[in-house]
Coordinates of C-alpha atoms and ligand atoms in Angstrom, one line a residue:
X1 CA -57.3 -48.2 -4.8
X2 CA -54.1 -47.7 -6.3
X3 CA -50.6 -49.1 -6.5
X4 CA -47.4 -47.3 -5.4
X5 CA -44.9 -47.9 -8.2
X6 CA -41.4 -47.0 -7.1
X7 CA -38.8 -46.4 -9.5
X8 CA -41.5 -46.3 -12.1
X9 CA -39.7 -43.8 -14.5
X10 CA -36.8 -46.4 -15.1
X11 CA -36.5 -48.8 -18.1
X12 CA -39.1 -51.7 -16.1
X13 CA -40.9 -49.2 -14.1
X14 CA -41.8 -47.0 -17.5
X15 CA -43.2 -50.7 -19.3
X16 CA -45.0 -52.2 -16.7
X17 CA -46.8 -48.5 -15.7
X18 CA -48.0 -49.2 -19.8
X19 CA -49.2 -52.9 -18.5
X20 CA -51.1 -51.9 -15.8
X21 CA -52.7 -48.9 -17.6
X22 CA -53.5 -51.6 -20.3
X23 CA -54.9 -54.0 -17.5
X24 CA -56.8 -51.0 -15.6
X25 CA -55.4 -50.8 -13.0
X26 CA -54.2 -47.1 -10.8
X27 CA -51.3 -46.2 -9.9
X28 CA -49.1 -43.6 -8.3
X29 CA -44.6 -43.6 -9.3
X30 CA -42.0 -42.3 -6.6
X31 CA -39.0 -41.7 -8.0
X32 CA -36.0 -39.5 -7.4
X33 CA -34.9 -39.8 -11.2
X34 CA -31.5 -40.7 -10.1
X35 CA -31.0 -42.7 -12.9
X36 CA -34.6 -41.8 -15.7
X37 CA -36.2 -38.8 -17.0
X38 CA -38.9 -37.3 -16.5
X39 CA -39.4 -37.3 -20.2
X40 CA -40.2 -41.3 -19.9
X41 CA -42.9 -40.2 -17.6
X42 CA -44.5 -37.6 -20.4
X43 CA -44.4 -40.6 -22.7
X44 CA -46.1 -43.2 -21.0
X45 CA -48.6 -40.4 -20.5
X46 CA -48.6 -40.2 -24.0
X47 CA -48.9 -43.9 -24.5
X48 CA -51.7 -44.3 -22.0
X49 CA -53.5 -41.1 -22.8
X50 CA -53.6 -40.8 -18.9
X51 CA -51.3 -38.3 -16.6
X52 CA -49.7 -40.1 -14.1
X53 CA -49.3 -38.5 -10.5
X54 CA -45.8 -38.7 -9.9
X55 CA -44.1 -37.7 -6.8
X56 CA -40.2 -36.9 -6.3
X57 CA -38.5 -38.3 -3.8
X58 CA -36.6 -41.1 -2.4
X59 CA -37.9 -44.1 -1.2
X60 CA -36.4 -43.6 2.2
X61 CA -37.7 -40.4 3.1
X62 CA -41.0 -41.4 5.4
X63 CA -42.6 -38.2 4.9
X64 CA -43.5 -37.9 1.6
X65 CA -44.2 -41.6 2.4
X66 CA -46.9 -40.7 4.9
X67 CA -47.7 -37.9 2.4
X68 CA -48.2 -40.5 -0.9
X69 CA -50.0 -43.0 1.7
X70 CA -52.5 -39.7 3.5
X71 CA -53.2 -38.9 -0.4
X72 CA -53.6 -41.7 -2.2
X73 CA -55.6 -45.4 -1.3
X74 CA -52.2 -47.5 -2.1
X75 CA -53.0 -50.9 -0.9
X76 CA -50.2 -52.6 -3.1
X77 CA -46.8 -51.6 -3.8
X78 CA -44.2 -52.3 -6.8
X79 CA -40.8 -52.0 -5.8
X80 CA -38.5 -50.9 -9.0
X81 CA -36.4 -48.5 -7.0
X82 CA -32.7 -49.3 -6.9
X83 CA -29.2 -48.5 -8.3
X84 CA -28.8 -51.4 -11.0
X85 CA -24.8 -50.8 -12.0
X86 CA -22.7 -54.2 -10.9
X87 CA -19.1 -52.3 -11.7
X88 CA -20.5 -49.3 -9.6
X89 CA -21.6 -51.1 -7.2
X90 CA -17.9 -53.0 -6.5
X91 CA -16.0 -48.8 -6.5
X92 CA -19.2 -47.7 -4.8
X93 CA -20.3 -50.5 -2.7
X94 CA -21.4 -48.3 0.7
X95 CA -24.2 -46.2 -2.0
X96 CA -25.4 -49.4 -3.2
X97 CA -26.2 -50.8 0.5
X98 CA -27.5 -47.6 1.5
X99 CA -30.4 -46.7 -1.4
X100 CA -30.9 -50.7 -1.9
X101 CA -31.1 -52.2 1.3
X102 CA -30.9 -49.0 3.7
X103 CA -33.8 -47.1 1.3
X104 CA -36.5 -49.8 0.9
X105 CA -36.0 -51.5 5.0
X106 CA -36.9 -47.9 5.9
X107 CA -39.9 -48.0 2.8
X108 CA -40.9 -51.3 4.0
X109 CA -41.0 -49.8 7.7
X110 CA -43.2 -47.0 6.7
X111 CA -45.7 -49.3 4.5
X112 CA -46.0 -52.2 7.3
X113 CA -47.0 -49.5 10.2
X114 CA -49.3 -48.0 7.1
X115 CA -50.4 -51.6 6.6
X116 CA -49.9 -51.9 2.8
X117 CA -48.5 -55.5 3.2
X118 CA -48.8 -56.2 -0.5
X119 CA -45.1 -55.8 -2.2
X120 CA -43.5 -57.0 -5.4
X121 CA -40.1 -56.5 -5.1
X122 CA -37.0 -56.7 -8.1
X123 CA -34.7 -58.9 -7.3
X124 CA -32.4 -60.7 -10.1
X125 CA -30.8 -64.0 -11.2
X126 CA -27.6 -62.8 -10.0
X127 CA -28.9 -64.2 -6.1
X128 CA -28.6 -67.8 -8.1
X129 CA -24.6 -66.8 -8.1
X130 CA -23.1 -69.2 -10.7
X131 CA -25.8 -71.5 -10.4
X132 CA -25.8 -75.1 -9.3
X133 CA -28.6 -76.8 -11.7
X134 CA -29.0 -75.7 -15.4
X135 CA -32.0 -74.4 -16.3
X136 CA -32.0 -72.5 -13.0
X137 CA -35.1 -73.3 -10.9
X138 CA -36.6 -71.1 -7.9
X139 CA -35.4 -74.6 -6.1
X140 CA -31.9 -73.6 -6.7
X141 CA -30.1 -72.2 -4.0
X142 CA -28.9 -68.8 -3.6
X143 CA -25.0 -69.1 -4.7
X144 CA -21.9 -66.8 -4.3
X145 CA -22.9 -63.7 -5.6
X146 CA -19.9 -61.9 -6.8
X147 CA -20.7 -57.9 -6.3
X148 CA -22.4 -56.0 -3.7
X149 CA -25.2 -54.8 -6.3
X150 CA -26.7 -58.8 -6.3
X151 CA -25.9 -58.9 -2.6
X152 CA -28.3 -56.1 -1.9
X153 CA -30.6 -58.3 -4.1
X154 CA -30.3 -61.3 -2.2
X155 CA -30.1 -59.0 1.2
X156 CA -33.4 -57.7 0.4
X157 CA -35.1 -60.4 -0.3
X158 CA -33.9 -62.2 3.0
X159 CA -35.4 -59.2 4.8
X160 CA -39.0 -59.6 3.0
X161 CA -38.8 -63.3 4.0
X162 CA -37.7 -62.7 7.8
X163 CA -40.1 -59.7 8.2
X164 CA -43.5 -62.1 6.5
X165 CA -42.0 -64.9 9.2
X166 CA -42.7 -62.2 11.6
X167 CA -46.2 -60.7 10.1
X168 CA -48.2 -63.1 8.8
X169 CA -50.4 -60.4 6.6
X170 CA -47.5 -59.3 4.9
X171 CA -47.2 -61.4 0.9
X172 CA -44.1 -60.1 -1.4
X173 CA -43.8 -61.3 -4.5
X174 CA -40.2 -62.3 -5.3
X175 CA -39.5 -61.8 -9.1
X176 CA -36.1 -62.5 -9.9
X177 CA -35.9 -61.3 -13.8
X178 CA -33.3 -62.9 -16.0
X179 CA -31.7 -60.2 -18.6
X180 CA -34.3 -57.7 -19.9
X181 CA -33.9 -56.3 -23.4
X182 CA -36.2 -54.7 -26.0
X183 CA -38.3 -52.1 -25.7
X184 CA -42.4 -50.9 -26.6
X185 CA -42.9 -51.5 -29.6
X186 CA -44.1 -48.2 -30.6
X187 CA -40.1 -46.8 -30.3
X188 CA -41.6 -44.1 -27.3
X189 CA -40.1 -45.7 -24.5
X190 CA -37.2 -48.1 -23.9
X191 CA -33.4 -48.4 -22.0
X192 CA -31.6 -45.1 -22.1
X193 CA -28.5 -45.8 -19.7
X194 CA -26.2 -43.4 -19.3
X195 CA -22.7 -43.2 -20.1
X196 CA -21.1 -46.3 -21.3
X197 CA -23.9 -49.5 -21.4
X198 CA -22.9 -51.9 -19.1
X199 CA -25.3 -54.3 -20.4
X200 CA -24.8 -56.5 -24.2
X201 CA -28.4 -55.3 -25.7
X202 CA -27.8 -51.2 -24.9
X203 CA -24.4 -51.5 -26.1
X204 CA -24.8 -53.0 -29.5
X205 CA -27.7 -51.1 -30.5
X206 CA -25.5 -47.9 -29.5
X207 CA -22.9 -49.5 -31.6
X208 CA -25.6 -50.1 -34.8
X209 CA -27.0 -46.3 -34.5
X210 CA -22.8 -45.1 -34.3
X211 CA -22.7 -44.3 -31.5
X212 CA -19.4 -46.6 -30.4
X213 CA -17.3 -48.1 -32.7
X214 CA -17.6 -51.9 -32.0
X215 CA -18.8 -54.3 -29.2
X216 CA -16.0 -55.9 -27.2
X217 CA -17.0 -59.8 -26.5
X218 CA -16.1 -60.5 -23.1
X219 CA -14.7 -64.0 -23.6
X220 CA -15.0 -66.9 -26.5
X221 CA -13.1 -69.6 -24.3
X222 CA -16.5 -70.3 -22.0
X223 CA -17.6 -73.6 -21.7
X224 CA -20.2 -73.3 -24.2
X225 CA -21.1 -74.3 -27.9
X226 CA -19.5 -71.2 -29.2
X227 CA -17.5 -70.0 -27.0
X228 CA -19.6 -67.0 -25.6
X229 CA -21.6 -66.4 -22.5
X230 CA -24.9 -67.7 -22.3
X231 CA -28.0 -65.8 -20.8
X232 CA -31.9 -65.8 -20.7
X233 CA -32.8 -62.1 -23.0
X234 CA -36.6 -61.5 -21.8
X235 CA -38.8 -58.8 -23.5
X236 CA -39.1 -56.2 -21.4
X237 CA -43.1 -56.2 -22.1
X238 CA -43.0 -59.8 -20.9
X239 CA -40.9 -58.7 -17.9
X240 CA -44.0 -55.6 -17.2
X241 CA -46.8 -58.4 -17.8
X242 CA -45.4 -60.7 -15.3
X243 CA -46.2 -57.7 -12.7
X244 CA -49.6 -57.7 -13.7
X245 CA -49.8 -61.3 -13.6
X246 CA -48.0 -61.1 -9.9
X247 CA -50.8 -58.2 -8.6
X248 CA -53.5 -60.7 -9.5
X249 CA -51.9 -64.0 -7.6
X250 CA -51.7 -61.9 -4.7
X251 CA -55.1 -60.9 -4.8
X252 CA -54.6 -57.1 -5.8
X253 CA -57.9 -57.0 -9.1
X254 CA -58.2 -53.3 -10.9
X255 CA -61.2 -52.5 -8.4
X256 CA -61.5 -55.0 -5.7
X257 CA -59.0 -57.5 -3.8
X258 CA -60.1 -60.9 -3.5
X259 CA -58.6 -63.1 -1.4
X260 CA -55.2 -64.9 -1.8
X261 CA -52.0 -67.0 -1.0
X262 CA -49.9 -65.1 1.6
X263 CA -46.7 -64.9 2.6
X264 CA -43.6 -64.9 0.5
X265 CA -43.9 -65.9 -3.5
X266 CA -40.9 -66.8 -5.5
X267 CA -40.4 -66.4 -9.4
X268 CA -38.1 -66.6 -12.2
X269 CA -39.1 -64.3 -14.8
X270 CA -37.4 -65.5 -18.2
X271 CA -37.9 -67.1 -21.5
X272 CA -36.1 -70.2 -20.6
X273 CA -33.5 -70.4 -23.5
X274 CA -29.9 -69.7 -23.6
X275 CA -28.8 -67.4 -26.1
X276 CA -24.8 -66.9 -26.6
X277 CA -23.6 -63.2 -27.2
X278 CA -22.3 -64.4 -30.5
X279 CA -26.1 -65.6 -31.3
X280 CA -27.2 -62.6 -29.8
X281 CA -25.4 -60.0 -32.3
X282 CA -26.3 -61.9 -35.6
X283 CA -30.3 -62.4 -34.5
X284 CA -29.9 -58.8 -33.8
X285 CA -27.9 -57.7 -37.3
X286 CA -30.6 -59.8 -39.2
X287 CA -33.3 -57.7 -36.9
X288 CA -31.7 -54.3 -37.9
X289 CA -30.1 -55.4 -41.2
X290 CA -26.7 -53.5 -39.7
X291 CA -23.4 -55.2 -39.3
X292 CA -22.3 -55.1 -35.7
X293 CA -18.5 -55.3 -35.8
X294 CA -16.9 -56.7 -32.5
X295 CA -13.8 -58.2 -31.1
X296 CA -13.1 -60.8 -28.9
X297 CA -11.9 -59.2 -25.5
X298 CA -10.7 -61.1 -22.0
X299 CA -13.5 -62.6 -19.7
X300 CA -15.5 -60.1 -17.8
X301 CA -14.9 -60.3 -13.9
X302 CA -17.5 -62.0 -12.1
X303 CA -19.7 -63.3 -15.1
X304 CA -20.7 -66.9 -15.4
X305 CA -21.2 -69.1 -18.6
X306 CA -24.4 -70.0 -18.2
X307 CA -27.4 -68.6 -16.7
X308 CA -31.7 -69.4 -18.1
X309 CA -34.3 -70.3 -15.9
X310 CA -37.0 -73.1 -15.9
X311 CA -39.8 -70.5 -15.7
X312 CA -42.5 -73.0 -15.5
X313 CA -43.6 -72.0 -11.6
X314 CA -44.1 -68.8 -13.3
X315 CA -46.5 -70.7 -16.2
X316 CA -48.2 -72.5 -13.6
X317 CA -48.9 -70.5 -10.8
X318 CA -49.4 -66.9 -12.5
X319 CA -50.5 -68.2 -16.0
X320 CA -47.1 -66.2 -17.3
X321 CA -45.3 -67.0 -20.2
X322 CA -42.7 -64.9 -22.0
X323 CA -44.3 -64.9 -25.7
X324 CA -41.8 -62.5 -27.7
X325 CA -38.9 -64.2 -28.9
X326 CA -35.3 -63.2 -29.5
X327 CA -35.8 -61.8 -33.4
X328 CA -39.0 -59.2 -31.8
X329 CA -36.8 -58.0 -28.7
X330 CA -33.9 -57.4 -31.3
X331 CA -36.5 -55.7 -33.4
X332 CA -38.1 -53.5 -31.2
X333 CA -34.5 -52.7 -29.2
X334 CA -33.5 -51.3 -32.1
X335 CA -36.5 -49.4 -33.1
X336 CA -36.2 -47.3 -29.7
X337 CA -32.4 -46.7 -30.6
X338 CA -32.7 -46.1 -34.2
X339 CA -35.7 -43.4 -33.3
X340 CA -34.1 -42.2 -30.1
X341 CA -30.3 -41.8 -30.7
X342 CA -29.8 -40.0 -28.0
X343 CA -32.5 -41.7 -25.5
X344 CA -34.6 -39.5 -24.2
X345 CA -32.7 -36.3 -25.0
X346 CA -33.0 -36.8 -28.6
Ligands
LIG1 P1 -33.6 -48.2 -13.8 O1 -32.4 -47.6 -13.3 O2 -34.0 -47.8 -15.2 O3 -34.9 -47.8 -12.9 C1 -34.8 -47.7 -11.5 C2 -35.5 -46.4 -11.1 O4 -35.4 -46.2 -9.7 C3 -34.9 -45.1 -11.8 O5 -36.0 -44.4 -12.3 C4 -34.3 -44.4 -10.6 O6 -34.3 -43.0 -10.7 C5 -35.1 -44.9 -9.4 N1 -34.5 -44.9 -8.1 C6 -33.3 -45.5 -7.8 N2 -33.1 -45.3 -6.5 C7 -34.1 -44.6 -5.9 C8 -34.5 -44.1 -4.7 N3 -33.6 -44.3 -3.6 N4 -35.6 -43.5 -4.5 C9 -36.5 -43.3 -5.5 N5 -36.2 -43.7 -6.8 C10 -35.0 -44.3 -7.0 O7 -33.6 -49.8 -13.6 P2 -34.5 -50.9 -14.3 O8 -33.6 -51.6 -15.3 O9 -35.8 -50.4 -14.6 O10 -34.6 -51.9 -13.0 C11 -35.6 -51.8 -12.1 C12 -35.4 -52.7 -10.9 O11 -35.2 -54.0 -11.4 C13 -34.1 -52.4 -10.2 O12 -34.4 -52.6 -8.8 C14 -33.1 -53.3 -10.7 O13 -32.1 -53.6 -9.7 C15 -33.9 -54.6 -11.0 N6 -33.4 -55.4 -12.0 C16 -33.0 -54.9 -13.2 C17 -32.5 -55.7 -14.2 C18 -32.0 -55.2 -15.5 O14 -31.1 -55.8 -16.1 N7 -32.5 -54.0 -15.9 C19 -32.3 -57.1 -13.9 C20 -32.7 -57.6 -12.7 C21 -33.3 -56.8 -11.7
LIG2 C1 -24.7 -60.4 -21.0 C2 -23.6 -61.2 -21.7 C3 -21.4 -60.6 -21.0 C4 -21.4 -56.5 -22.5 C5 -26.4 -58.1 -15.7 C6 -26.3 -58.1 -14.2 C7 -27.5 -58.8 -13.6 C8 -28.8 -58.3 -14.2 C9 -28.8 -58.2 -15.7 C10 -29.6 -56.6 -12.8 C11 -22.5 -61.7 -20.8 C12 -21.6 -60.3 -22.4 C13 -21.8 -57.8 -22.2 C14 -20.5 -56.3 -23.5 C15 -20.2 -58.7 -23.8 N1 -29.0 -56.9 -13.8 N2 -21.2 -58.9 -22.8 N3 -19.9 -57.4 -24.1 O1 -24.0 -59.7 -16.9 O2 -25.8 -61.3 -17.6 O3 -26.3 -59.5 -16.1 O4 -27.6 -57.5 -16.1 O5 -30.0 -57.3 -11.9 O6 -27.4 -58.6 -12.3 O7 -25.1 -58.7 -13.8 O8 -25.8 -59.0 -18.5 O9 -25.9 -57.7 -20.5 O10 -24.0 -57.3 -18.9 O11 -24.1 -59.4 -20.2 O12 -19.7 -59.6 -24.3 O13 -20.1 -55.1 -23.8 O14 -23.0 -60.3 -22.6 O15 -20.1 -61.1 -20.8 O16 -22.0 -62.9 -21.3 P1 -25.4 -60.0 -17.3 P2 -25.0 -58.2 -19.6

C-alpha cells in the first residue's frame, strides 16, 4: 500500500513526505515541478535515507495516472498540487482555474473510476474570506474570498463535497492550513519561492541573509493592538504532522486500513494565536539576532486584519496540536535561509 503524494516536491509536500517516512508509511510524489526542484526531492532522500519514486507529470494527465495507479498499490492520496500565488492568480486568473480546479476534477475522475476514494486535499483560510467569528472555527462560513487563487480553494473543496454526496465511499479530508512558516530543522529543506516572496516569513529572512534591502509593512492603521495584520504562523512540521494525523482518522495505518468515518472531514490546521507583522519581525530578529529594517507601506489589496483559527476540532478529533511556537519557526526559517541563500540552487 502506498500513498500518492501530489505536489510532494513543494515546500508542504517536501515536509510532510519526511512525516510519513518518520511514521512508516509508503509513498509515491507526482509532480510537474512547476513551481520546486528536484533537488528537494534528493534531500528528503537524504533526510529519510530512502529514494522516493517520483514521477513527472501533471496531475491532469490520466495516463500517467493509470500508469502510477497499474504500478503502484495507492489506496490514498495527498493532494498538494496547485499554483499558490494570490497576485498571479488576479493577472492570471484562467491558469489558476485550469491546474487548480480543471487539474485535480480531472485527477479526482481518474482516482474515483480507479477507486482510491481516500483524498486529503489543501485548501486554505482564505475560503473563511474576512471571516465572520474570531478565532475562526470550521463552523464559520465560507466568506467573500477576494482573488481567484482562494476561489479555486473554496471551488474545490465544494466539488469534493458534491462528488462524496454522490458516492458514499469516497472521505476527503479538508485541511484548511492557516500561514505556514519555518522549515526542518536540520536547514536541508524548507520555502524556496521564486522571484520576489509574496509571503511575510520568505521575505524577511531574504531580507536578514541580504538578499533585499528591507521589508515593506503592508499597513499600521489595521484595527489591531499595533497597528499590523494579524495571522496564525504554523510550523510547517506541524502543518506535515497534521497529514499523518489526517491518514490515520480516515483509516489509511502504515500496513493495513482499518475502518473509519466517511464522507467529508473539515479542519483548521493552526496554532490558534494571532501574531502581528510587527510581532512577527522582532521574535524573528531575536531568533536570528539580525536587525530587519522595514517601512511602513499602504494596505495590501485584499488582506484582512485578522485571521487565527480555534483549532480544537483538530485537537479532538485527530489528536493534533501545533507544538512549535513562534521563536522555533523563526529559528529554524532562518536556519534554511542562512544555510541556503540561494534556496536550493545554493
Ligand atoms: P508549492 O508551490 O511549494 O508546492 C506545490 C507543488 O505542486 C509544487 O512542487 C509544484 O511543482 C506542484 N504542482 C503545481 N501544479 C501541478 C500540476 N498541475 N501537476 C503536478 N504538480 C503540480 O506550494 P506549498 O506551499 O507546498 O503548497 C502546497 C499546497 O497547499 C498548495 O495546494 C497550496 O495552494 C496549499 N496551501 C499553501 C499555503 C501556503 O501558504 N504555503 C497555505 C494554504 C494552502
Ligand atoms: C501575512 C501578513 C501582510 C508581506 C497568504 C495567502 C493565503 C495563504 C497563506 C495559500 C499580512 C503582511 C506580507 C510583506 C507584509 N496561502 N505582509 N509585508 O496574506 O495572510 O496569506 O499566504 O493558501 O491564501 O493569501 O500571508 O505572508 O502574504 O502575509 O507586511 O512583504 O504579512 O499584509 O498582514 P497572507 P502573507
Amino acid at each position: 500500500m502506498a500513498i500518492l503524494v501530489t505536489g510532494g516536491a513543494g515546500y508542504i509536500g517536501t515536509h510532510t513526505l519526511v512525516e510519513l517516512s518518520d511514521a512508516g508509511y509508503e509513498y509515491v510524489v507526482l509532480d510537474n515541478f512547476c513551481n520546486s526542484d528536484k533537488k528537494a526531492i534528493e534531500r528528503v532522500e537524504g533526510l529519510t535515507g530512502k529514494k522516493i519514486k517520483i514521477y513527472e507529470g501533471d496531475i491532469a494527465d490520466g495516463e500517467l495516472l493509470d500508469k502510477i495507479l497499474n504500478e503502484n498499490d495507492i489506496n490514498a492520496c495527498i493532494h498538494f498540487a496547485g499554483l499558490k500565488a494570490v497576485g498571479e492568480s488576479v493577472r492570471e486568473p484562467l491558469m489558476y482555474y485550469k491546474n487548480n480546479v480543471i487539474g485535480s476534477i480531472k485527477m479526482l475522475d481518474k482516482l474515483m473510476e480507479r477507486g482510491v476514494k481516500k483524498i486529503i486535499f489543501s485548501s486554505s483560510a482564505t475560503v473563511y474570506g474576512d471571516p465572520e467569528i474570531i478565532p475562526i472555527t470550521e463552523e464559520c462560513p465560507k466568506g467573500e474570498i477576494t482573488n481567484p487563487y482562494g476561489r479555486t480553494k473554496s471551488i474545490f473543496e465544494d466539488i469534493l463535497m458534491d462528488t462524496a454526496g454522490a458516492d458514499s465511499e469516497l472521505t476527503a479530508v479538508l485541511l484548511r492550513y492557516f500561514n505556514p512558516v519555518g522549515a526542518h530543522e536540520s536547514g536541508k529543506i524548507g520555502e524556496d519561492p521564486s522571484g520576489i516572496p509574496n509571503n511575510l516569513m520568505p521575505f524577511i529572512t531574504q531580507v536578514a541573509v541580504g538578499k533585499r534591502e528591507k521589508l515593506s509593512v503592508f499597513g499600521d492603521d489595521y484595527d489591531t493592538p499595533d497597528g499590523t495584520g494579524i495571522r496564525d504562523y504554523i510550523h510547517v512540521v506541524d502543518l506535515a504532522d497534521g497529514h499523518v494525523k489526517a491518514l490515520k482518522k480516515i483509516g489509511v495505518l502504515p500496513d493495513k486500513e482499518v475502518p473509519a468515518d466517511k464522507g467529508i472531514l473539515i479542519y483548521n490546521l493552526g496554532t490558534g494565536r494571532g501574531t502581528s507583522v510587527l510581532e512577527l519581525v522582532k521574535a524573528f530578529e531575536a531568533a536570528s539576532g539580525v536587525k530587519i529594517p522595514y517601512d511602513i507601506a499602504p494596505r495590501r489589496a485584499g488582506d484582512v486584519a485578522k485571521m487565527y483559527c480555534d483549532a480544537s476540532k483538530a485537537g479532538k478529533d485527530l489528536d493534533w496540536k501545533a507544538v512549535r511556537d513562534i521563536d522555533k519557526m523563526c529559528a529554524d526559517s532562518w536556519n534554511w535561509q542562512k544555510n541556503n541563500p540561494e534556496g536550493y540552487n545554493s
